[in-house]
Short mmCIF file of C-alpha atoms and ligand atoms in Angstrom, two decimals:
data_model
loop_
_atom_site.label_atom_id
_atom_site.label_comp_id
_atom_site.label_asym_id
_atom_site.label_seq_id
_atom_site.Cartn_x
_atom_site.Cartn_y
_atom_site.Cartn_z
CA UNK A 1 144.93 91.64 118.38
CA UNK A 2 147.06 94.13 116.23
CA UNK A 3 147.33 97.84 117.34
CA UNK A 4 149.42 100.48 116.20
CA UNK A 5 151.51 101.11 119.29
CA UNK A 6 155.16 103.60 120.25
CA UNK A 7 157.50 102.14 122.85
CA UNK A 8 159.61 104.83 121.98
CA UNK A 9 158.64 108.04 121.56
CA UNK A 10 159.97 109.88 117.88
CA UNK A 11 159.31 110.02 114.38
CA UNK A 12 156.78 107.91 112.36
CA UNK A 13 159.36 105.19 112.08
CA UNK A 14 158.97 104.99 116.04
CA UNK A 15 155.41 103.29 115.23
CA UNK A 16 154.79 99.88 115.76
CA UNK A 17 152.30 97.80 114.15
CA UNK A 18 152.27 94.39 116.11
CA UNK A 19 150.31 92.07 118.69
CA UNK A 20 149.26 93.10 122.04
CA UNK A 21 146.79 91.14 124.03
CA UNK A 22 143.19 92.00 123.80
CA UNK A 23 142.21 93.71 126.55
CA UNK A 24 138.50 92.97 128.68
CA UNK A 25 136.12 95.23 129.72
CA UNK A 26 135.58 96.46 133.24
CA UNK A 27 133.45 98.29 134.79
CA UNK A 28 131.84 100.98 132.92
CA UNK A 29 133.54 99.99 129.98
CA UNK A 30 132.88 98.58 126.90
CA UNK A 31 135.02 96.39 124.11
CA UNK A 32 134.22 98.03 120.55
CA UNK A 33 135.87 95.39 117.47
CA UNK A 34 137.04 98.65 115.82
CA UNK A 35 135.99 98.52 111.76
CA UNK A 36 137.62 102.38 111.48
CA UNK A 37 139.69 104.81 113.26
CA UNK A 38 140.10 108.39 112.52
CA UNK A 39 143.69 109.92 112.34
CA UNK A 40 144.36 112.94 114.43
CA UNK A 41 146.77 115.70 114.78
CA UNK A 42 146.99 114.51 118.39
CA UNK A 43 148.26 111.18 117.56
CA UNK A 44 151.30 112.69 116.18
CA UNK A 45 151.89 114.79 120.28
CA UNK A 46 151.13 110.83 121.56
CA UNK A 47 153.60 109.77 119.31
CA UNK A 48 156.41 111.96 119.80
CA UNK A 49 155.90 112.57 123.59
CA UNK A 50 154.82 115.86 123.73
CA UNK A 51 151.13 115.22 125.15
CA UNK A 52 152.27 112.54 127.93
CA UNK A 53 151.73 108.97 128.35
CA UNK A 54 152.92 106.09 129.68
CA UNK A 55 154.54 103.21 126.98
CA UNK A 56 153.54 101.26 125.54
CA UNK A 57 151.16 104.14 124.34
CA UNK A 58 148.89 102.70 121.45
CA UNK A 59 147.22 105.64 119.35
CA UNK A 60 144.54 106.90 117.62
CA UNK A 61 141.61 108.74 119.75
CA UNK A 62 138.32 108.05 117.74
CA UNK A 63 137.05 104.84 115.92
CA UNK A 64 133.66 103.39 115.24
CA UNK A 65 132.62 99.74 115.10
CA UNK A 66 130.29 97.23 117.31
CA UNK A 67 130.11 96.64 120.60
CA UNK A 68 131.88 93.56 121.49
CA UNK A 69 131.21 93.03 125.10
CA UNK A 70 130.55 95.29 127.94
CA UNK A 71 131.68 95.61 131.93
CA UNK A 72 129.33 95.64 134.48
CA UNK A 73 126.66 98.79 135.41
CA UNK A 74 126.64 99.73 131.19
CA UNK A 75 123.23 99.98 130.18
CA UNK A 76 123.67 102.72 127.53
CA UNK A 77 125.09 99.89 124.91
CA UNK A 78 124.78 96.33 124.18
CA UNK A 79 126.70 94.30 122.37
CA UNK A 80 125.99 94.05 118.59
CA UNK A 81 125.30 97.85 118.51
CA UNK A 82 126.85 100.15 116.19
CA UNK A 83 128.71 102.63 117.53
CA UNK A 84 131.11 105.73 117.42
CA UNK A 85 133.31 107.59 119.89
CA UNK A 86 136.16 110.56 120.60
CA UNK A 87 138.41 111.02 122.75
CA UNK A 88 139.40 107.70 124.45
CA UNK A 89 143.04 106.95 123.42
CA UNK A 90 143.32 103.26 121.67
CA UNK A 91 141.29 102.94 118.56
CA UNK A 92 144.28 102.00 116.33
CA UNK A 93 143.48 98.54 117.19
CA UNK A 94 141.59 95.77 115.92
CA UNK A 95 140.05 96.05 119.15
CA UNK A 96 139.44 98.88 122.07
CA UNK A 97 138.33 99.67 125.08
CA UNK A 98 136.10 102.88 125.80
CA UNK A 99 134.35 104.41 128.79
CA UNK A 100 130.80 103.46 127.70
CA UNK A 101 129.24 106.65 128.36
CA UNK A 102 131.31 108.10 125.64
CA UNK A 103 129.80 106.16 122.94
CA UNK A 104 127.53 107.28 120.57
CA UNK A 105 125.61 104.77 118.39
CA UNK A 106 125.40 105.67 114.87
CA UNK A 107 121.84 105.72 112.71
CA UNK A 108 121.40 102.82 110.13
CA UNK A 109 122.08 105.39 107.18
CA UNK A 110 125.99 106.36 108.59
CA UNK A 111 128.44 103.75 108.29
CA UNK A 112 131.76 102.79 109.86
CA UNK A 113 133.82 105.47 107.74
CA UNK A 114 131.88 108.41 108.17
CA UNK A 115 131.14 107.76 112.00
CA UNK A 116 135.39 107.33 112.24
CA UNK A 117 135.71 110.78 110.71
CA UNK A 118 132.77 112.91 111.86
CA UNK A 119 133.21 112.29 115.60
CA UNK A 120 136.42 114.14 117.09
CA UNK A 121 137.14 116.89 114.49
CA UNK A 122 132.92 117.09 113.87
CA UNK A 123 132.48 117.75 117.79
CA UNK A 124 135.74 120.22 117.94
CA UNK A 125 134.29 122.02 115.11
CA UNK A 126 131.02 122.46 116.79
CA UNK A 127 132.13 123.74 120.28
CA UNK A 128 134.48 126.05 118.94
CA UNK A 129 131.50 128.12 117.03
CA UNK A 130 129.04 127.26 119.62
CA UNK A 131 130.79 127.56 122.78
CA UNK A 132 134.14 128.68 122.82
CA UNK A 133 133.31 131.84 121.02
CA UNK A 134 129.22 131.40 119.94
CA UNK A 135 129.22 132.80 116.47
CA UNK A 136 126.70 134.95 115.29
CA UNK A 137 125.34 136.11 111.73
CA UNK A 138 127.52 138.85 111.15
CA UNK A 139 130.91 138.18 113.23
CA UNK A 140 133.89 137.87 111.09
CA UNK A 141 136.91 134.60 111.93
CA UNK A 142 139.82 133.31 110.86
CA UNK A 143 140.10 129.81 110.57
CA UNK A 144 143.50 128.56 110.27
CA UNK A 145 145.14 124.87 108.32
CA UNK A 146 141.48 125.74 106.76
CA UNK A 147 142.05 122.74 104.46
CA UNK A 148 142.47 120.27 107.28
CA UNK A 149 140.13 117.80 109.51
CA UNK A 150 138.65 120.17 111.63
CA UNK A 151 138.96 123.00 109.35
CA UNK A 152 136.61 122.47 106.64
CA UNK A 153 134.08 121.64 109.21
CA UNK A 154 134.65 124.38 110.95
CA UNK A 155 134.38 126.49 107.47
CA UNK A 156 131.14 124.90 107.32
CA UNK A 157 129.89 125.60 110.56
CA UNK A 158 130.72 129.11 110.44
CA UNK A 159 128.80 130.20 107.35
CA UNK A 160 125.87 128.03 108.41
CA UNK A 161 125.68 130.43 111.58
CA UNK A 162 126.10 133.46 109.08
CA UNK A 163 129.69 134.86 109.87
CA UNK A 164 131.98 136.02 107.50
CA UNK A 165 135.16 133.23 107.16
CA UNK A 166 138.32 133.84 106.33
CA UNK A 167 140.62 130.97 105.30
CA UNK A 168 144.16 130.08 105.59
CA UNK A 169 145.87 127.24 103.71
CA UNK A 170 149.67 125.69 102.76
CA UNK A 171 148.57 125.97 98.70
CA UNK A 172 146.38 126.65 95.78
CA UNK A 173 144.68 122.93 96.03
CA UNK A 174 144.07 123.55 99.64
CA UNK A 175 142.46 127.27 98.77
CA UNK A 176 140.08 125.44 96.57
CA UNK A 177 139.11 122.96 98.88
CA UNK A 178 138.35 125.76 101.51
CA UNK A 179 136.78 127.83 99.17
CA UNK A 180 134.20 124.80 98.00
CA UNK A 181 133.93 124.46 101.84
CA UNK A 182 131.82 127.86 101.57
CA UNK A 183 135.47 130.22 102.93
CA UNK A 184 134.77 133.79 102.02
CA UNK A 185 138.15 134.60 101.32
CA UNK A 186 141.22 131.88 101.45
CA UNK A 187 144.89 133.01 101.82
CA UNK A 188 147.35 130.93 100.96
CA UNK A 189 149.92 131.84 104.06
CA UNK A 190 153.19 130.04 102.55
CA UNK A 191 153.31 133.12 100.08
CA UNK A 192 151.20 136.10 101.42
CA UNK A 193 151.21 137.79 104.92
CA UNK A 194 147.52 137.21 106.24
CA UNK A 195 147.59 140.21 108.81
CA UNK A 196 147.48 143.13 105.69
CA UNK A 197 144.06 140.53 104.58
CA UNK A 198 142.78 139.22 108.12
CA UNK A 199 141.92 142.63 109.87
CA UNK A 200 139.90 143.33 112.65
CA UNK A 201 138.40 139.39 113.16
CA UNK A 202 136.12 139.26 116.40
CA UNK A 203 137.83 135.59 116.62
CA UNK A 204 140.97 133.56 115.42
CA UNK A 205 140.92 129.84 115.68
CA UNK A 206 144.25 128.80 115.35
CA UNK A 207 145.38 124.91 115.00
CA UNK A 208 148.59 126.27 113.73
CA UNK A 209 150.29 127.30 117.01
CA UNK A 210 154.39 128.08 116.98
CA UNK A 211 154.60 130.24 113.55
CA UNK A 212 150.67 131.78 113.18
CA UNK A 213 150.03 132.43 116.78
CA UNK A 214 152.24 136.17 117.27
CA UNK A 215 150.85 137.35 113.52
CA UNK A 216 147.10 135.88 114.64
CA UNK A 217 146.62 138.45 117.42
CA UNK A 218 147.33 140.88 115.05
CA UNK A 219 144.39 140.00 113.50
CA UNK A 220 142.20 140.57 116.20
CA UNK A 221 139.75 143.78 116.88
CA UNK A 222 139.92 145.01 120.59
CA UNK A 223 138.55 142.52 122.93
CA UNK A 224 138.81 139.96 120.50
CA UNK A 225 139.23 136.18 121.24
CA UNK A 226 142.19 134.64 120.31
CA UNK A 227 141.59 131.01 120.22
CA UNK A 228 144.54 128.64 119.90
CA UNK A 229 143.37 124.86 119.97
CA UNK A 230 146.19 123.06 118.27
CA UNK A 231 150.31 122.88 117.64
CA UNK A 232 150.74 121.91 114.41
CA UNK A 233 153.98 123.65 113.87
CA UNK A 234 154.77 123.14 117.34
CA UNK A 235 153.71 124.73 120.48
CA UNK A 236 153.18 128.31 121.20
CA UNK A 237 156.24 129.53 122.95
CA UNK A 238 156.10 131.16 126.47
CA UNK A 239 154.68 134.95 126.18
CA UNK A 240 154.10 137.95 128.43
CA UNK A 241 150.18 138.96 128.90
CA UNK A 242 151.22 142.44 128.78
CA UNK A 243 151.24 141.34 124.93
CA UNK A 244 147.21 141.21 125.12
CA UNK A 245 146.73 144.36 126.81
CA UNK A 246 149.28 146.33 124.05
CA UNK A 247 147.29 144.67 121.10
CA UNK A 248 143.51 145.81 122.21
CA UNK A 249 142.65 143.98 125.49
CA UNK A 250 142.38 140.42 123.40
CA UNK A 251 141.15 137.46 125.01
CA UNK A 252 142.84 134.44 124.81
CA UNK A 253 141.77 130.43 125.38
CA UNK A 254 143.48 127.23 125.04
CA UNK A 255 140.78 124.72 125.20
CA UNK A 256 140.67 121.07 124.28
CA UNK A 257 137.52 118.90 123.20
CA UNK A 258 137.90 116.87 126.73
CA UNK A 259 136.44 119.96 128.56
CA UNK A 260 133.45 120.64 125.84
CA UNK A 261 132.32 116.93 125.73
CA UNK A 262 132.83 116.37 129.32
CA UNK A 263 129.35 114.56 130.16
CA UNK A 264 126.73 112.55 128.28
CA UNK A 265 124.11 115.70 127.54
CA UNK A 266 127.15 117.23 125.90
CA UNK A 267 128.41 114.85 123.89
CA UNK A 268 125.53 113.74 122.72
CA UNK A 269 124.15 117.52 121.43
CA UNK A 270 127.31 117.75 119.96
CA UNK A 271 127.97 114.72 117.97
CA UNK A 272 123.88 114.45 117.72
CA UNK A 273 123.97 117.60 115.32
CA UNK A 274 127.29 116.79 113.50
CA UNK A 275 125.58 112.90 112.53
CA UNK A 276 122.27 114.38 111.77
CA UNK A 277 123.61 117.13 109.36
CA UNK A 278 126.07 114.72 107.74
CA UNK A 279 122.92 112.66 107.04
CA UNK A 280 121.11 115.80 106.23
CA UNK A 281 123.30 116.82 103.78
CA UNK A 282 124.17 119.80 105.06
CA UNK A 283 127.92 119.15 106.79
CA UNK A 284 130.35 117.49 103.85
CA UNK A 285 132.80 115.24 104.82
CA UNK A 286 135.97 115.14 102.91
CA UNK A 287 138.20 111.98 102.98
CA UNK A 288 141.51 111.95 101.93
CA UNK A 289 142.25 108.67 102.19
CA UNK A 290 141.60 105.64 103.36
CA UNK A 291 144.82 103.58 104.65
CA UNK A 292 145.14 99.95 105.71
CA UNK A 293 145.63 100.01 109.84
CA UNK A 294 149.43 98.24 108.89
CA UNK A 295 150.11 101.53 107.30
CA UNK A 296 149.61 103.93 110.11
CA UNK A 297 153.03 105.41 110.35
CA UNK A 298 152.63 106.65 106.38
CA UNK A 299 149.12 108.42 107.24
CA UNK A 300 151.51 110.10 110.15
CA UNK A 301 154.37 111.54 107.34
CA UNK A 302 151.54 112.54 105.29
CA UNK A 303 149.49 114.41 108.01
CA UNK A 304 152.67 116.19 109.13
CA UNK A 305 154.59 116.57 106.02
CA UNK A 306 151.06 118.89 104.91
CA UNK A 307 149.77 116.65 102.47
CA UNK A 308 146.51 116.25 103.18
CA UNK A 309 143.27 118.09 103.55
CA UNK A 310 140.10 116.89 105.43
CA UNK A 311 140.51 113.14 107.03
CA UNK A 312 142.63 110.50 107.04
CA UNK A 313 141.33 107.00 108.01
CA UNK A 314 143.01 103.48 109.25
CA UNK A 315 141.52 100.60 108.66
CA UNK A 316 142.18 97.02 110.64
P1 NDP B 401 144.88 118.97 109.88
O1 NDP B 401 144.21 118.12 108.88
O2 NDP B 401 144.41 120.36 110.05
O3 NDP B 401 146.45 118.96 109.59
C1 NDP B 401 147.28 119.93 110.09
C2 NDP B 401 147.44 121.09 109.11
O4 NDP B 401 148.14 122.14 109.79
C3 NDP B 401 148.29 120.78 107.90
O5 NDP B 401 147.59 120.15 106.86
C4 NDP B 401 148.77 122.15 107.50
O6 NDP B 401 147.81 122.79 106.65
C5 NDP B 401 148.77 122.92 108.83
N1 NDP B 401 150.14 123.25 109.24
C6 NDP B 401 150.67 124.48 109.30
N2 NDP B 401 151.94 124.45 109.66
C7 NDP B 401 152.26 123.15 109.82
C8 NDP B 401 153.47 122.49 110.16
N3 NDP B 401 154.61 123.15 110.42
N4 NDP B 401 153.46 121.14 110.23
C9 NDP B 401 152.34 120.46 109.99
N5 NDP B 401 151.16 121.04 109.65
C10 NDP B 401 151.12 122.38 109.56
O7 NDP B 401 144.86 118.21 111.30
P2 NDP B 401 143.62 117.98 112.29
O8 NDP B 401 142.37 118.46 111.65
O9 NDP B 401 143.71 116.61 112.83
O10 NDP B 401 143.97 118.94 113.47
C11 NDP B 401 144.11 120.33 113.24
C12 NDP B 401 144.59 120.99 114.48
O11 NDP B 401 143.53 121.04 115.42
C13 NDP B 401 145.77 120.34 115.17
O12 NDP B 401 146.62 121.37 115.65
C14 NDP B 401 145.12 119.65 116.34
O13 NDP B 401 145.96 119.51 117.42
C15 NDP B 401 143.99 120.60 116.66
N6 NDP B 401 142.89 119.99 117.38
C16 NDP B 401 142.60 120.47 118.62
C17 NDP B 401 141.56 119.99 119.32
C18 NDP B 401 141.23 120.62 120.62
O14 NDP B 401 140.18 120.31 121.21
N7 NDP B 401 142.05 121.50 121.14
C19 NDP B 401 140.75 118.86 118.84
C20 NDP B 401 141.09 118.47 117.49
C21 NDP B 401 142.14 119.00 116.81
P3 NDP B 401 148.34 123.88 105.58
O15 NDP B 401 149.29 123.15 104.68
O16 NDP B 401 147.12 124.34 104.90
O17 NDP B 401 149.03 124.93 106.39
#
């Protein structure tokens, strides 16, 4: 089959697109022919080595397709079903191999490109407004890279539990997109200084990491929760807790969608309401572009080089 594959790890040119031998399903396990994966900020940490992993490491982390054949004890799927899935490393591939329990099958009415994009940002989305910090009508957040996969779902979220959203984006197209995505107010952070807008937030989720996370706890009201899920501009560095005390007795998490999606009931609540509002109407996805799986290492320069906004999909 061909994946996408580093030996290597480094840039986007590090990115192999080539034959590896189809792999079989074992126990538990299930063979999905992949017909899309989802792009992910965490293929670029697989890719240059800063979330470890043994080579040859071949990425993406969601996809959705049919069930191909199964290992033994898997009752949940069969082959010929239609299904989608997070969170198992591998789906930028023709073909991949997933822990059965962590599929989901999709309804007639969602198709192969939709179920690719809604699962892993759709399901990071929802537990960081109903778990990590449960939003209520009312609370006021900052959502950070607001323009981005998980952030205009989590724009979307937000308002539909009533809080008040704040956006930040890289530029004016960006601001519009958040905006559209139902953002109360959008800053674009390349030019203005979001602390003197973003005051007194009950919660910051920040994707952003290295150069938002210092200014972002500014932003906080005492006994805030400062939520930092992601490293776009590279981790957060090393920092004294004496720092949350001094700013107003902030909380602070660094969770990851592995721990909110960590058995069957949870998964499927979570990517249960993300498919059934997307076919609802009421959760927008936004593509930005559909690329051919050969061309995985220019969706990578164009997810870190900031030009997108909402998802980015590969195609075998
Ligand atoms: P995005 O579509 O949000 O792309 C990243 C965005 O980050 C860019 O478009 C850009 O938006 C912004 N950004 C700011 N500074 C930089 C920089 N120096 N380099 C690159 N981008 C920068 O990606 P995803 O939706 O896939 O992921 C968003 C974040 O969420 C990532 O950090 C990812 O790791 C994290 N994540 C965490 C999960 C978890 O469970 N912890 C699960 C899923 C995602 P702009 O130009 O507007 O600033």
């Amino acid at each position: 089959m061909k994946a996408v594959f580093v030996e290597q790890f480094g840039g986007a040119e590090n990115l192999k697109y080539a034959e590896l031998p189809t792999p079989a399903p074992t126990a538990g396990q299930a063979l999905v022919k992949i017909a899309a994966a989802g792009v992910n900020y965490i293929d670029i940490y697989f890719r240059t080595g800063l979330y470890p992993a043994t080579p040859p490491v071949v990425l993406g982390s969601e996809g959705a397709g049919t069930v191909e054949a199964v290992g033994a004890d898997v009752t949940n799927v069969k082959p010929g079903d239609r299904v989608a899935y997070a969170m198992s490393r591998g789906s930028d591939a023709e073909f991949a191999l997933v822990p059965a329990w962590q599929l989901v099958k999709l309804p007639p009415s969602v198709d192969f490109n939709t179920g690719a994009a809604a699962m892993l940002q759709g399901m990071t989305a929802h537990y960081l407004v109903y778990s990590t910090y449960p939003l209520k009508a009312g609370d006021s957040c900052l959502i950070h890279a607001a323009a981005g996969g998980v952030g205009l779902l989590l724009i979307q979220m937000a308002k539909m539990l009533g809080a008040r959203v704040i956006g930040t984006v890289g530029n004016e197209e960006k601001a519009k997109l958040a905006k559209d995505a139902g953002a109360d107010e959008v800053i674009v952070y390349t030019k203005e200084d979001f602390t003197v807008k973003a005051k007194g937030m009950h919660v910051v989720y920040d994707s952003v990491g290295k150069s938002t996370f210092m200014q972002s706890l500014d932003c906080l009201r005492p006994r805030g929760l400062m939520v930092s899920y992601g490293n776009a501009s590279g981790p957060v560095p090393d920092f004294a807790p004496l720092i949350l005390s001094q700013k107003g007795s902030l909380f602070l998490t660094r969770p990851s969608l592995a721990h909110y999606a960590a058995n069957p009931e949870e998964l499927s609540w979570r990517a249960g309401d993300v498919l059934n509002w997307i076919g609802q109407g009421k959760l927008k996805l936004h593509i930005h572009k559909v690329y051919s799986l050969a061309d995985a290492a220019q969706a990578h320069r164009d997810l870190e080089g900031r030009k997108t906004s909402g998802k980015l999909l590969l195609v075998p």
